[in-house]
Amino acid sequence: MSAPSRANTKAEKASFIHSLRNVVGKRHVLTRPGATYRFRKGFRFGMGNVLAVVRPANLIELWHTARLCAESDRIIIMQAANTGLTGGSTPDGNDYDRDIVIISTNRLDGIHLIGGGKQVVCLPGSTLHDLEEKLAKVGREPHSVIGSSCIGASVLGGVSNNSGGALLQRGPAYTEMALFGQMGEDGKLQLVNHLGIRLTGEPEQILSAVQEGRLVDSTVDWNAGRGHDASYATHVREVDADTPARYNADPHRWYEASGCAGKLVVFAVRLDTFEAAKNPAVFYIGTNNTSDLEDLRRHMLTHFDELPIAGEYIHRDAFNIAEEYGKDTFAVIRYFGTRYLPMFFSMKSRFDVLAQRLPLIPSHFSDLAMQFFSRFLPKQLPKRMCDYRDRFEHHLMLKVAADLTDETRQYLTEWASSTGGEFFECMPDEGKRAFLHRFAAAGAAVRYRAVHTKTAEDIVALDVALRRNDRDWFETLPEDIQDKLIVNLYYGHFFCHVMHQDYVVKKGFSAMEVEHSMLPGLDARGARYPAEHNVGHLYKAPDEMIAHYRSLDPCNCFNPGIGISTKKRNWVAESV
């Protein structure tokens, strides 16, 4: 047997951990399995061992941590809020050829407004919720204002994965302006400043200026690059195109930090902001005919001069599951706002770690407890929504700007008179609750599985980009697949034709095998997947995407294995 490499000896590992603690402090270098559990276990998928979890407090600490990992030949997994659904920011098993260090960026919050708030520079730990709150004070909005912000997702996580969001006019998260560290083929980390802001000095001086917000408008190049994908509003209107509007493997939205999927150390991104819509209207629409909804989508995309703000779909079954199994999440957000949700998720994760150590308590006890107490909460949904649930299978929540309200109301009146559908115009509180219910559906399947462990094996969670010209958008599964499922949950960003499809698999069937049996059907429909949660460790990345990752990370030092690629150093094939 060959002698262990220097990096694998016990003494060297202890020395490395000591060096990390000198950078960020002993408290913020976690090594015990119980302490690292909530970082190395994905929100829905992914789990593996790590040498350490490091939690830097500023950009200089992040720089020195990343350099230590590079110099000692460690794998780096950059992790923001760990709210992804495909395991893209956690290890995948224990078959890596080097030690893994997770660098958690959740202490690195910071948002700096430039140009009077028309743009922002966001640090790695800044959340969509914090950005939304900060911009609201100057009458602006970020790229995304609802959905992932409810569970503390980070701004940089969205950019790194080209995440979509519900806001139709703004497209996937995208920027051409970022400050990042890139590993060369020689294994050395280089700082690259493409923020479009003139910053001079050593890396520590540049990072300190960005950390502290010393960003003077006179040093800003306002023509440095795009801060969002302005072409999407035209792109999505092409309803006869035979391709999807947006999906993660679309190379048109890869640019350095945008779509890097953790293959860079991103220190900051510069993004556009948007004028906040004043007094928007929300219409709630119900129908039992999917073609009627598709006619509505096509008409509004092609005939309205201004696009709706958002158009969110939910199927009756997803409505029902979310009402029962997302009730506590809904209530927390409704009564306390989204600010406290990350804290609640952290508390739940810590409790789950404790439950694993106690043999008489099931590992999913926290879900059982929360579901039990949710029964005592008052009914959360407006009566009119529940009435529509009883009468209609398909539901659409449509939000439009104030100056589009009359035109939308007139069109929906004509639409309803010529179809079997109906609509009502929401009161302000009804509109808020309608959209909140739609996004509570995203976590309902996880709770359902935890509560029904005797009958539910696991979850298959797909996010699918359908062709823009696909009139038969609602899925009908073959009987041999449907027989393996307890319930199908469909919801999504309807005008973009991006659908989230969660399936609860019956006990005794492999979720992975069920998922693989579904994919040929999606391929035959010309769909692309994933649409906005990225490949992670669940999906095989196309060759073009792997080539993109290799160009960003030639040594395969960052997040190796994503897209079911090789985990080995320098992209050596797994068979070697």
Coordinates of C-alpha atoms in Angstrom, one line a residue:
M1 CA 0.0 0.0 0.0
S2 CA 1.4 3.4 -0.9
A3 CA 2.0 6.0 1.7
P4 CA -0.7 8.7 2.2
S5 CA 0.0 12.0 0.6
R6 CA 1.1 14.9 2.7
A7 CA -2.4 16.4 2.5
N8 CA -4.0 13.3 3.9
T9 CA -1.8 12.8 7.0
K10 CA -3.4 13.5 10.4
A11 CA -0.7 16.0 11.3
E12 CA -1.1 17.9 8.0
K13 CA -4.9 18.1 8.4
A14 CA -4.6 19.4 11.9
S15 CA -2.1 22.0 10.7
F16 CA -4.5 23.0 7.9
I17 CA -7.4 23.4 10.3
H18 CA -5.2 25.5 12.6
S19 CA -4.4 27.8 9.7
L20 CA -8.1 28.2 8.8
R21 CA -8.9 29.1 12.4
N22 CA -6.2 31.7 12.4
V23 CA -8.0 33.3 9.5
V24 CA -11.6 33.2 10.6
G25 CA -11.5 32.3 14.3
K26 CA -11.9 28.9 16.0
R27 CA -15.7 29.3 16.3
H28 CA -16.2 29.6 12.6
V29 CA -14.3 26.5 11.5
L30 CA -16.6 23.5 12.0
T31 CA -15.3 20.0 11.9
R32 CA -17.5 17.8 14.0
P33 CA -20.1 15.9 12.0
G34 CA -23.0 17.2 14.1
A35 CA -21.8 20.8 13.6
T36 CA -21.3 20.4 9.8
Y37 CA -24.5 18.4 9.1
R38 CA -26.8 21.3 8.1
F39 CA -24.1 22.5 5.6
R40 CA -23.3 19.2 4.0
K41 CA -26.9 18.0 3.7
G42 CA -28.8 19.5 0.8
F43 CA -32.3 21.1 1.2
R44 CA -33.8 18.2 -0.8
F45 CA -30.9 16.2 -2.1
G46 CA -27.2 15.7 -1.5
M47 CA -25.0 14.6 1.4
G48 CA -21.4 13.8 2.0
N49 CA -18.4 14.1 4.4
V50 CA -16.3 17.2 4.6
L51 CA -13.0 18.1 6.3
A52 CA -14.4 21.4 7.5
V53 CA -17.0 24.1 7.1
V54 CA -15.6 27.6 7.1
R55 CA -17.7 30.7 7.8
P56 CA -15.7 33.8 6.9
A57 CA -16.9 37.2 8.2
N58 CA -15.6 39.4 5.4
L59 CA -14.2 39.3 1.9
I60 CA -10.6 39.3 3.0
E61 CA -11.2 36.2 5.2
L62 CA -12.9 34.6 2.2
W63 CA -9.9 35.3 0.0
H64 CA -7.4 33.9 2.5
T65 CA -9.6 30.8 3.1
A66 CA -9.8 30.1 -0.6
R67 CA -6.1 30.5 -1.1
L68 CA -5.3 28.2 1.8
C69 CA -7.5 25.5 0.2
A70 CA -5.9 26.0 -3.2
E71 CA -2.4 25.8 -1.8
S72 CA -3.1 22.6 0.0
D73 CA -5.0 20.9 -2.8
R74 CA -8.4 20.9 -1.2
I75 CA -11.8 20.9 -3.0
I76 CA -13.8 24.0 -2.4
I77 CA -17.6 24.0 -2.4
M78 CA -19.0 27.5 -2.2
Q79 CA -22.3 27.6 -0.4
A80 CA -24.8 30.4 0.0
A81 CA -28.2 29.7 1.6
N82 CA -28.2 26.0 0.8
T83 CA -31.8 26.2 -0.4
G84 CA -31.1 24.6 -3.8
L85 CA -33.1 21.5 -4.9
T86 CA -30.5 19.5 -6.8
G87 CA -27.6 19.3 -4.4
G88 CA -25.4 21.7 -6.2
S89 CA -23.9 23.3 -3.1
T90 CA -23.2 20.2 -1.0
P91 CA -21.1 17.1 -1.5
D92 CA -22.5 14.1 -3.3
G93 CA -21.3 11.0 -1.5
N94 CA -17.8 10.2 -0.3
D95 CA -16.0 9.2 -3.5
Y96 CA -13.9 12.4 -4.0
D97 CA -10.1 12.2 -4.5
R98 CA -9.4 15.1 -2.2
D99 CA -10.7 16.6 1.1
I100 CA -13.6 18.9 0.8
V101 CA -14.0 22.3 2.5
I102 CA -17.4 24.0 2.3
I103 CA -17.1 27.8 2.5
S104 CA -20.4 29.1 3.8
T105 CA -21.0 32.7 2.8
N106 CA -24.0 33.4 5.0
R107 CA -22.0 35.8 7.2
L108 CA -20.9 37.9 4.2
D109 CA -24.0 40.0 3.9
G110 CA -23.7 43.5 2.4
I111 CA -25.5 45.5 -0.3
H112 CA -24.2 48.8 -1.7
L113 CA -26.4 51.0 -3.8
I114 CA -24.8 52.9 -6.7
G115 CA -26.2 55.4 -9.1
G116 CA -28.9 56.4 -6.6
G117 CA -30.1 52.8 -6.3
K118 CA -30.4 52.1 -10.1
Q119 CA -27.8 49.4 -9.6
V120 CA -26.5 47.5 -6.6
V121 CA -23.3 45.7 -5.7
C122 CA -24.1 42.6 -3.6
L123 CA -21.8 40.6 -1.5
P124 CA -22.0 36.7 -1.3
G125 CA -24.2 36.5 1.8
S126 CA -26.8 39.1 0.7
T127 CA -30.3 37.7 0.5
L128 CA -33.1 38.5 -1.9
H129 CA -35.2 39.5 1.1
D130 CA -32.6 42.0 2.3
L131 CA -32.2 43.4 -1.2
E132 CA -35.9 43.8 -1.6
E133 CA -36.1 45.6 1.8
K134 CA -33.2 48.0 1.0
L135 CA -34.4 48.9 -2.4
A136 CA -38.0 49.5 -1.2
K137 CA -36.7 52.5 0.6
V138 CA -35.7 54.2 -2.7
G139 CA -38.8 53.0 -4.6
R140 CA -36.9 50.2 -6.5
E141 CA -37.1 46.4 -6.8
P142 CA -34.5 43.7 -7.4
H143 CA -34.6 41.0 -10.1
S144 CA -36.7 38.8 -7.9
V145 CA -39.1 39.8 -5.1
I146 CA -41.0 36.7 -4.3
G147 CA -40.5 33.0 -4.2
S148 CA -37.0 32.0 -3.2
S149 CA -36.8 35.1 -1.0
C150 CA -39.2 33.4 1.3
I151 CA -36.6 30.9 2.4
G152 CA -33.6 33.2 2.5
A153 CA -32.0 32.4 -0.9
S154 CA -29.0 34.5 -1.7
V155 CA -28.6 37.0 -4.6
L156 CA -25.3 35.4 -5.7
G157 CA -26.9 31.9 -5.6
G158 CA -29.4 33.1 -8.2
V159 CA -26.8 34.6 -10.4
S160 CA -24.5 31.6 -10.2
N161 CA -27.4 29.3 -11.3
N162 CA -29.2 31.7 -13.7
S163 CA -32.3 31.2 -11.5
G164 CA -35.5 32.4 -13.1
G165 CA -38.0 33.8 -10.7
A166 CA -41.6 34.8 -11.1
L167 CA -41.2 38.3 -12.6
L168 CA -41.9 37.9 -16.2
Q169 CA -40.4 41.1 -17.6
R170 CA -36.9 40.5 -16.0
G171 CA -35.9 37.0 -17.1
P172 CA -33.3 34.8 -15.4
A173 CA -30.8 36.3 -13.0
Y174 CA -27.8 37.6 -15.1
T175 CA -25.0 40.0 -15.0
E176 CA -21.7 40.7 -16.9
M177 CA -20.2 42.6 -13.9
A178 CA -18.6 40.7 -11.1
L179 CA -15.5 40.5 -8.8
F180 CA -14.3 36.9 -8.5
G181 CA -11.5 34.5 -7.8
Q182 CA -10.5 32.0 -10.4
M183 CA -8.2 29.1 -10.1
G184 CA -5.7 28.6 -12.9
E185 CA -4.3 25.4 -14.3
D186 CA -1.3 25.9 -11.9
G187 CA -3.6 25.7 -8.9
K188 CA -3.2 29.4 -8.0
L189 CA -6.1 31.7 -7.2
Q190 CA -6.3 35.0 -9.1
L191 CA -8.5 37.9 -8.3
V192 CA -10.4 39.2 -11.3
N193 CA -12.2 42.6 -11.2
H194 CA -14.8 42.8 -13.8
L195 CA -17.2 44.9 -11.7
G196 CA -16.8 47.9 -14.0
I197 CA -15.6 49.9 -11.0
R198 CA -12.1 51.2 -10.8
L199 CA -10.4 49.6 -7.8
T200 CA -6.6 49.6 -7.3
G201 CA -4.1 48.0 -5.0
E202 CA -3.5 44.5 -3.7
P203 CA -6.3 42.0 -3.5
E204 CA -6.9 42.8 0.2
Q205 CA -7.2 46.5 -0.6
I206 CA -9.7 45.9 -3.4
L207 CA -11.7 43.5 -1.3
S208 CA -11.7 45.9 1.6
A209 CA -13.1 48.7 -0.5
V210 CA -15.9 46.5 -1.8
Q211 CA -16.7 45.2 1.6
E212 CA -17.0 48.7 3.1
G213 CA -18.8 50.1 0.1
R214 CA -16.2 52.6 -0.8
L215 CA -17.6 52.8 -4.4
V216 CA -17.7 56.3 -5.7
D217 CA -19.9 56.9 -8.7
S218 CA -17.1 58.7 -10.5
T219 CA -15.1 55.4 -10.5
V220 CA -18.1 53.5 -12.1
D221 CA -18.1 52.6 -15.8
W222 CA -21.8 52.8 -16.6
N223 CA -21.1 51.0 -19.9
A224 CA -19.1 48.1 -18.4
G225 CA -21.8 45.4 -19.2
R226 CA -25.3 44.3 -18.8
G227 CA -26.8 44.0 -15.3
H228 CA -29.8 41.9 -16.4
D229 CA -31.0 40.2 -19.5
A230 CA -33.0 43.0 -21.1
S231 CA -33.7 40.9 -24.2
Y232 CA -35.9 38.4 -22.3
A233 CA -39.1 40.5 -22.5
T234 CA -38.9 40.2 -26.3
H235 CA -37.7 36.6 -26.3
V236 CA -40.6 35.3 -24.2
R237 CA -43.2 36.9 -26.5
E238 CA -42.1 34.6 -29.3
V239 CA -44.9 32.1 -28.6
D240 CA -44.5 30.2 -31.9
A241 CA -40.8 29.4 -31.2
D242 CA -40.0 25.7 -31.0
T243 CA -37.6 26.1 -28.1
P244 CA -38.1 26.9 -24.4
A245 CA -37.8 30.5 -23.2
R246 CA -35.2 29.8 -20.5
Y247 CA -33.3 26.9 -19.0
N248 CA -30.0 26.5 -17.2
A249 CA -28.1 24.9 -20.1
D250 CA -28.7 27.9 -22.4
P251 CA -25.2 29.3 -23.2
H252 CA -26.7 32.7 -24.1
R253 CA -26.9 33.4 -20.3
W254 CA -23.4 32.2 -19.2
Y255 CA -20.9 34.9 -18.5
E256 CA -18.3 34.5 -15.8
A257 CA -20.2 34.6 -12.5
S258 CA -23.5 34.2 -14.3
G259 CA -24.1 30.5 -14.6
C260 CA -20.8 29.6 -13.0
A261 CA -22.5 27.0 -10.6
G262 CA -19.8 27.5 -7.9
K263 CA -16.9 27.1 -10.3
L264 CA -15.6 30.5 -9.2
V265 CA -15.2 32.3 -5.8
V266 CA -17.6 35.2 -6.4
F267 CA -16.9 38.1 -4.1
A268 CA -19.5 40.5 -5.5
V269 CA -21.9 41.0 -8.4
R270 CA -23.3 44.2 -9.8
L271 CA -26.9 44.2 -10.9
D272 CA -29.6 46.4 -12.3
T273 CA -32.6 47.3 -10.2
F274 CA -36.1 48.3 -11.4
E275 CA -38.7 50.9 -10.6
A276 CA -41.3 49.4 -8.2
A277 CA -44.7 48.9 -9.5
K278 CA -47.3 51.1 -7.7
N279 CA -50.7 49.7 -6.9
P280 CA -50.6 46.6 -9.0
A281 CA -53.7 44.5 -9.5
V282 CA -54.0 40.7 -9.0
F283 CA -56.6 38.6 -10.9
Y284 CA -57.4 35.1 -9.8
I285 CA -58.4 32.8 -12.7
G286 CA -59.9 29.3 -12.7
T287 CA -60.7 26.9 -15.5
N288 CA -61.1 23.2 -16.2
N289 CA -59.6 23.5 -19.7
T290 CA -55.9 23.8 -20.2
S291 CA -56.3 25.1 -23.8
D292 CA -58.2 28.0 -22.4
L293 CA -55.3 29.0 -20.2
E294 CA -52.9 28.6 -23.1
D295 CA -55.1 30.9 -25.3
L296 CA -54.9 33.5 -22.5
R297 CA -51.1 33.2 -22.3
R298 CA -50.6 33.5 -26.0
H299 CA -53.0 36.5 -26.3
M300 CA -51.5 38.5 -23.5
L301 CA -47.9 37.8 -24.7
T302 CA -48.6 38.8 -28.3
H303 CA -51.3 41.5 -28.0
F304 CA -50.6 43.5 -24.8
D305 CA -48.1 46.4 -25.2
E306 CA -46.9 45.8 -21.7
L307 CA -46.2 42.4 -20.2
P308 CA -47.8 41.3 -16.9
I309 CA -45.6 41.5 -13.8
A310 CA -46.2 37.8 -13.1
G311 CA -48.4 34.9 -14.1
E312 CA -48.2 31.9 -11.7
Y313 CA -50.0 28.6 -12.2
I314 CA -51.1 26.0 -9.6
H315 CA -53.0 22.8 -10.1
R316 CA -55.8 21.8 -7.8
D317 CA -53.8 18.9 -6.2
A318 CA -50.8 21.2 -5.5
F319 CA -53.3 23.7 -4.0
N320 CA -54.7 21.1 -1.7
I321 CA -51.3 19.7 -0.6
A322 CA -50.0 23.2 0.0
E323 CA -53.0 24.2 2.0
E324 CA -52.5 21.3 4.4
Y325 CA -48.7 20.7 4.4
G326 CA -47.5 24.3 3.8
K327 CA -49.9 25.9 6.2
D328 CA -47.4 26.7 8.9
T329 CA -44.9 28.2 6.4
F330 CA -47.7 30.3 5.0
A331 CA -48.7 31.5 8.5
V332 CA -45.2 32.4 9.6
I333 CA -44.7 34.5 6.5
R334 CA -48.1 36.1 6.7
Y335 CA -47.8 37.1 10.3
F336 CA -44.1 37.7 10.7
G337 CA -42.8 38.3 7.2
T338 CA -39.9 36.4 5.5
R339 CA -37.2 37.9 7.7
Y340 CA -37.5 35.1 10.3
L341 CA -37.8 32.2 8.0
P342 CA -34.0 31.5 7.6
M343 CA -33.8 31.5 11.4
F344 CA -36.7 29.0 11.6
F345 CA -35.0 26.7 9.0
S346 CA -31.7 26.9 10.9
M347 CA -33.5 25.9 14.2
K348 CA -35.2 23.0 12.4
S349 CA -31.9 21.8 11.0
R350 CA -30.2 21.9 14.4
F351 CA -33.1 20.0 15.9
D352 CA -32.9 17.4 13.2
V353 CA -29.2 16.8 14.0
L354 CA -30.2 16.3 17.7
A355 CA -33.0 13.9 16.7
Q356 CA -30.5 11.7 14.8
R357 CA -28.6 11.1 18.1
L358 CA -31.7 10.1 20.0
P359 CA -32.8 6.5 19.1
L360 CA -36.4 7.0 20.2
I361 CA -37.0 10.1 18.2
P362 CA -37.5 9.8 14.4
S363 CA -35.1 11.9 12.2
H364 CA -38.1 13.8 10.8
F365 CA -39.6 14.6 14.2
S366 CA -39.5 18.3 13.6
D367 CA -41.7 17.9 10.5
L368 CA -44.1 15.8 12.4
A369 CA -44.3 18.3 15.2
M370 CA -44.8 21.3 12.9
Q371 CA -47.5 19.5 11.0
F372 CA -49.3 18.6 14.3
F373 CA -49.3 22.2 15.5
S374 CA -50.3 23.5 12.1
R375 CA -53.7 21.8 12.6
F376 CA -54.5 24.4 15.3
L377 CA -53.8 27.3 13.1
P378 CA -56.8 29.2 11.7
K379 CA -57.7 28.8 8.0
Q380 CA -55.3 30.9 6.0
L381 CA -56.8 31.0 2.5
P382 CA -59.6 33.4 1.4
K383 CA -63.0 31.9 0.8
R384 CA -63.1 32.9 -2.9
M385 CA -59.9 31.0 -3.5
C386 CA -61.2 27.9 -1.8
D387 CA -64.5 28.1 -3.8
Y388 CA -62.5 28.2 -7.0
R389 CA -60.5 25.2 -5.8
D390 CA -63.7 23.2 -5.4
R391 CA -64.9 24.2 -8.9
F392 CA -61.8 24.4 -11.1
E393 CA -58.8 22.1 -11.6
H394 CA -56.4 24.8 -13.0
H395 CA -55.6 28.1 -11.3
L396 CA -53.7 31.2 -12.5
M397 CA -52.6 34.2 -10.5
L398 CA -52.1 37.2 -12.7
K399 CA -50.4 40.4 -11.4
V400 CA -50.3 43.5 -13.7
A401 CA -49.2 47.1 -13.3
A402 CA -51.9 49.7 -12.5
D403 CA -52.0 51.1 -16.0
L404 CA -52.7 47.6 -17.4
T405 CA -55.5 46.8 -15.0
D406 CA -58.4 48.1 -17.2
E407 CA -57.1 46.3 -20.4
T408 CA -56.6 43.1 -18.4
R409 CA -60.1 43.3 -16.8
Q410 CA -61.7 43.8 -20.2
Y411 CA -59.8 41.0 -21.8
L412 CA -60.5 38.5 -19.0
T413 CA -64.2 39.4 -19.2
E414 CA -64.2 38.5 -22.9
W415 CA -62.1 35.4 -22.2
A416 CA -64.5 34.2 -19.5
S417 CA -67.6 34.8 -21.7
S418 CA -66.2 32.6 -24.5
T419 CA -64.8 29.8 -22.3
G420 CA -65.8 27.8 -19.2
G421 CA -63.4 29.8 -17.1
E422 CA -64.0 32.5 -14.5
F423 CA -62.0 35.2 -12.7
F424 CA -62.2 37.6 -9.9
E425 CA -60.2 40.7 -9.1
C426 CA -58.4 40.3 -5.7
M427 CA -58.6 42.6 -2.8
P428 CA -55.0 43.6 -1.8
D429 CA -54.8 41.0 1.0
E430 CA -56.3 38.3 -1.2
G431 CA -53.7 39.0 -3.8
K432 CA -50.9 38.7 -1.3
R433 CA -52.2 35.4 0.1
A434 CA -52.8 34.0 -3.4
F435 CA -49.1 34.4 -4.4
L436 CA -48.0 33.3 -1.0
H437 CA -50.0 30.1 -1.3
R438 CA -48.5 29.4 -4.7
F439 CA -44.9 29.6 -3.2
A440 CA -45.8 27.6 -0.1
A441 CA -46.4 24.8 -2.6
A442 CA -42.7 24.5 -3.2
G443 CA -42.0 22.9 0.2
A444 CA -45.2 21.1 0.7
A445 CA -44.1 17.8 -1.0
V446 CA -41.1 17.6 1.4
R447 CA -43.4 17.9 4.4
Y448 CA -45.8 15.3 2.9
R449 CA -43.0 12.8 2.5
A450 CA -41.8 13.4 6.1
V451 CA -45.3 12.9 7.5
H452 CA -46.2 9.8 5.4
T453 CA -43.0 7.7 5.7
K454 CA -45.0 4.5 5.8
T455 CA -46.5 5.1 2.3
A456 CA -44.2 7.6 0.6
E457 CA -40.7 6.5 -0.5
D458 CA -39.3 9.7 -1.7
I459 CA -39.8 12.7 -4.0
V460 CA -39.0 13.3 -7.6
A461 CA -38.7 17.1 -8.1
L462 CA -38.4 18.4 -11.7
D463 CA -38.3 21.9 -13.0
V464 CA -39.1 21.8 -16.7
A465 CA -38.9 24.4 -19.5
L466 CA -41.5 23.6 -22.1
R467 CA -41.3 24.8 -25.7
R468 CA -42.8 28.2 -26.2
N469 CA -45.2 26.9 -28.8
D470 CA -46.3 23.8 -26.8
R471 CA -50.1 24.1 -26.6
D472 CA -50.4 20.7 -24.8
W473 CA -48.4 21.9 -21.8
F474 CA -50.2 19.9 -19.1
E475 CA -48.6 16.5 -18.5
T476 CA -50.3 13.1 -18.8
L477 CA -48.0 10.3 -17.6
P478 CA -48.0 6.8 -18.9
E479 CA -50.0 4.4 -16.7
D480 CA -47.0 2.3 -15.7
I481 CA -45.3 5.5 -14.3
Q482 CA -48.4 6.9 -12.7
D483 CA -49.1 3.7 -10.8
K484 CA -45.9 4.3 -8.9
L485 CA -46.9 7.7 -7.6
I486 CA -49.1 8.9 -4.8
V487 CA -49.7 12.4 -6.0
N488 CA -48.4 14.7 -8.7
L489 CA -48.0 18.4 -7.9
Y490 CA -47.8 20.9 -10.7
Y491 CA -47.1 24.6 -10.3
G492 CA -45.0 27.1 -12.1
H493 CA -44.2 30.3 -14.0
F494 CA -46.9 29.9 -16.7
F495 CA -46.1 32.7 -19.1
C496 CA -42.5 31.5 -19.3
H497 CA -43.7 27.9 -19.7
V498 CA -41.5 26.8 -16.8
M499 CA -43.2 24.2 -14.7
H500 CA -42.2 22.8 -11.3
Q501 CA -43.3 19.2 -11.1
D502 CA -43.1 17.3 -7.8
Y503 CA -44.1 13.6 -7.5
V504 CA -44.5 11.7 -4.3
V505 CA -43.3 8.1 -5.0
K506 CA -45.0 5.1 -3.4
K507 CA -43.2 3.1 -0.9
G508 CA -41.0 0.4 -2.4
F509 CA -40.2 2.2 -5.7
S510 CA -36.9 3.9 -6.5
A511 CA -37.4 7.6 -7.0
M512 CA -34.3 7.7 -9.2
E513 CA -35.6 5.0 -11.4
V514 CA -39.0 6.7 -11.6
E515 CA -37.4 10.0 -12.5
H516 CA -35.3 8.4 -15.2
S517 CA -38.4 6.8 -16.7
M518 CA -40.0 10.2 -17.0
L519 CA -37.1 11.9 -18.9
P520 CA -37.6 10.3 -22.3
G521 CA -41.1 11.6 -22.4
L522 CA -39.9 15.2 -21.6
D523 CA -37.2 14.8 -24.3
A524 CA -39.9 13.7 -26.8
R525 CA -41.8 16.9 -26.0
G526 CA -38.7 19.1 -26.7
A527 CA -38.6 20.2 -23.1
R528 CA -35.3 21.2 -21.3
Y529 CA -34.5 20.4 -17.7
P530 CA -33.6 21.7 -15.3
A531 CA -35.1 25.1 -16.1
E532 CA -33.8 27.1 -13.1
H533 CA -32.4 25.0 -10.3
N534 CA -29.4 23.9 -12.3
V535 CA -28.0 20.5 -12.9
G536 CA -26.4 20.0 -9.4
H537 CA -25.7 16.3 -8.8
L538 CA -29.1 15.1 -10.2
Y539 CA -28.8 15.9 -13.9
K540 CA -26.2 15.1 -16.6
A541 CA -24.9 18.4 -18.0
P542 CA -24.6 18.6 -21.8
D543 CA -21.1 18.6 -23.2
E544 CA -21.3 22.4 -23.9
M545 CA -22.0 23.0 -20.2
I546 CA -19.2 20.8 -19.1
A547 CA -16.8 22.7 -21.5
H548 CA -18.1 26.0 -19.9
Y549 CA -17.3 24.6 -16.4
R550 CA -13.8 23.5 -17.5
S551 CA -13.0 26.9 -18.9
L552 CA -13.9 28.5 -15.6
D553 CA -12.2 25.9 -13.4
P554 CA -9.4 24.0 -15.4
C555 CA -8.1 22.1 -12.3
N556 CA -11.6 20.9 -11.2
C557 CA -11.0 22.4 -7.8
F558 CA -14.4 23.9 -7.3
N559 CA -17.5 21.8 -6.8
P560 CA -16.3 18.8 -8.8
G561 CA -18.9 16.3 -10.0
I562 CA -21.7 18.7 -10.8
G563 CA -23.6 17.7 -13.9
I564 CA -22.6 14.1 -13.1
S565 CA -19.1 14.9 -14.3
T566 CA -15.9 13.6 -13.0
K567 CA -14.9 14.4 -9.4
K568 CA -11.2 14.0 -10.1
R569 CA -8.5 16.5 -10.1
N570 CA -7.8 18.1 -13.5
W571 CA -11.0 16.6 -15.0
V572 CA -9.4 13.1 -15.2
A573 CA -12.0 10.6 -16.3
E574 CA -13.5 8.5 -13.5
S575 CA -12.4 5.2 -15.1
V576 CA -8.7 6.2 -14.9

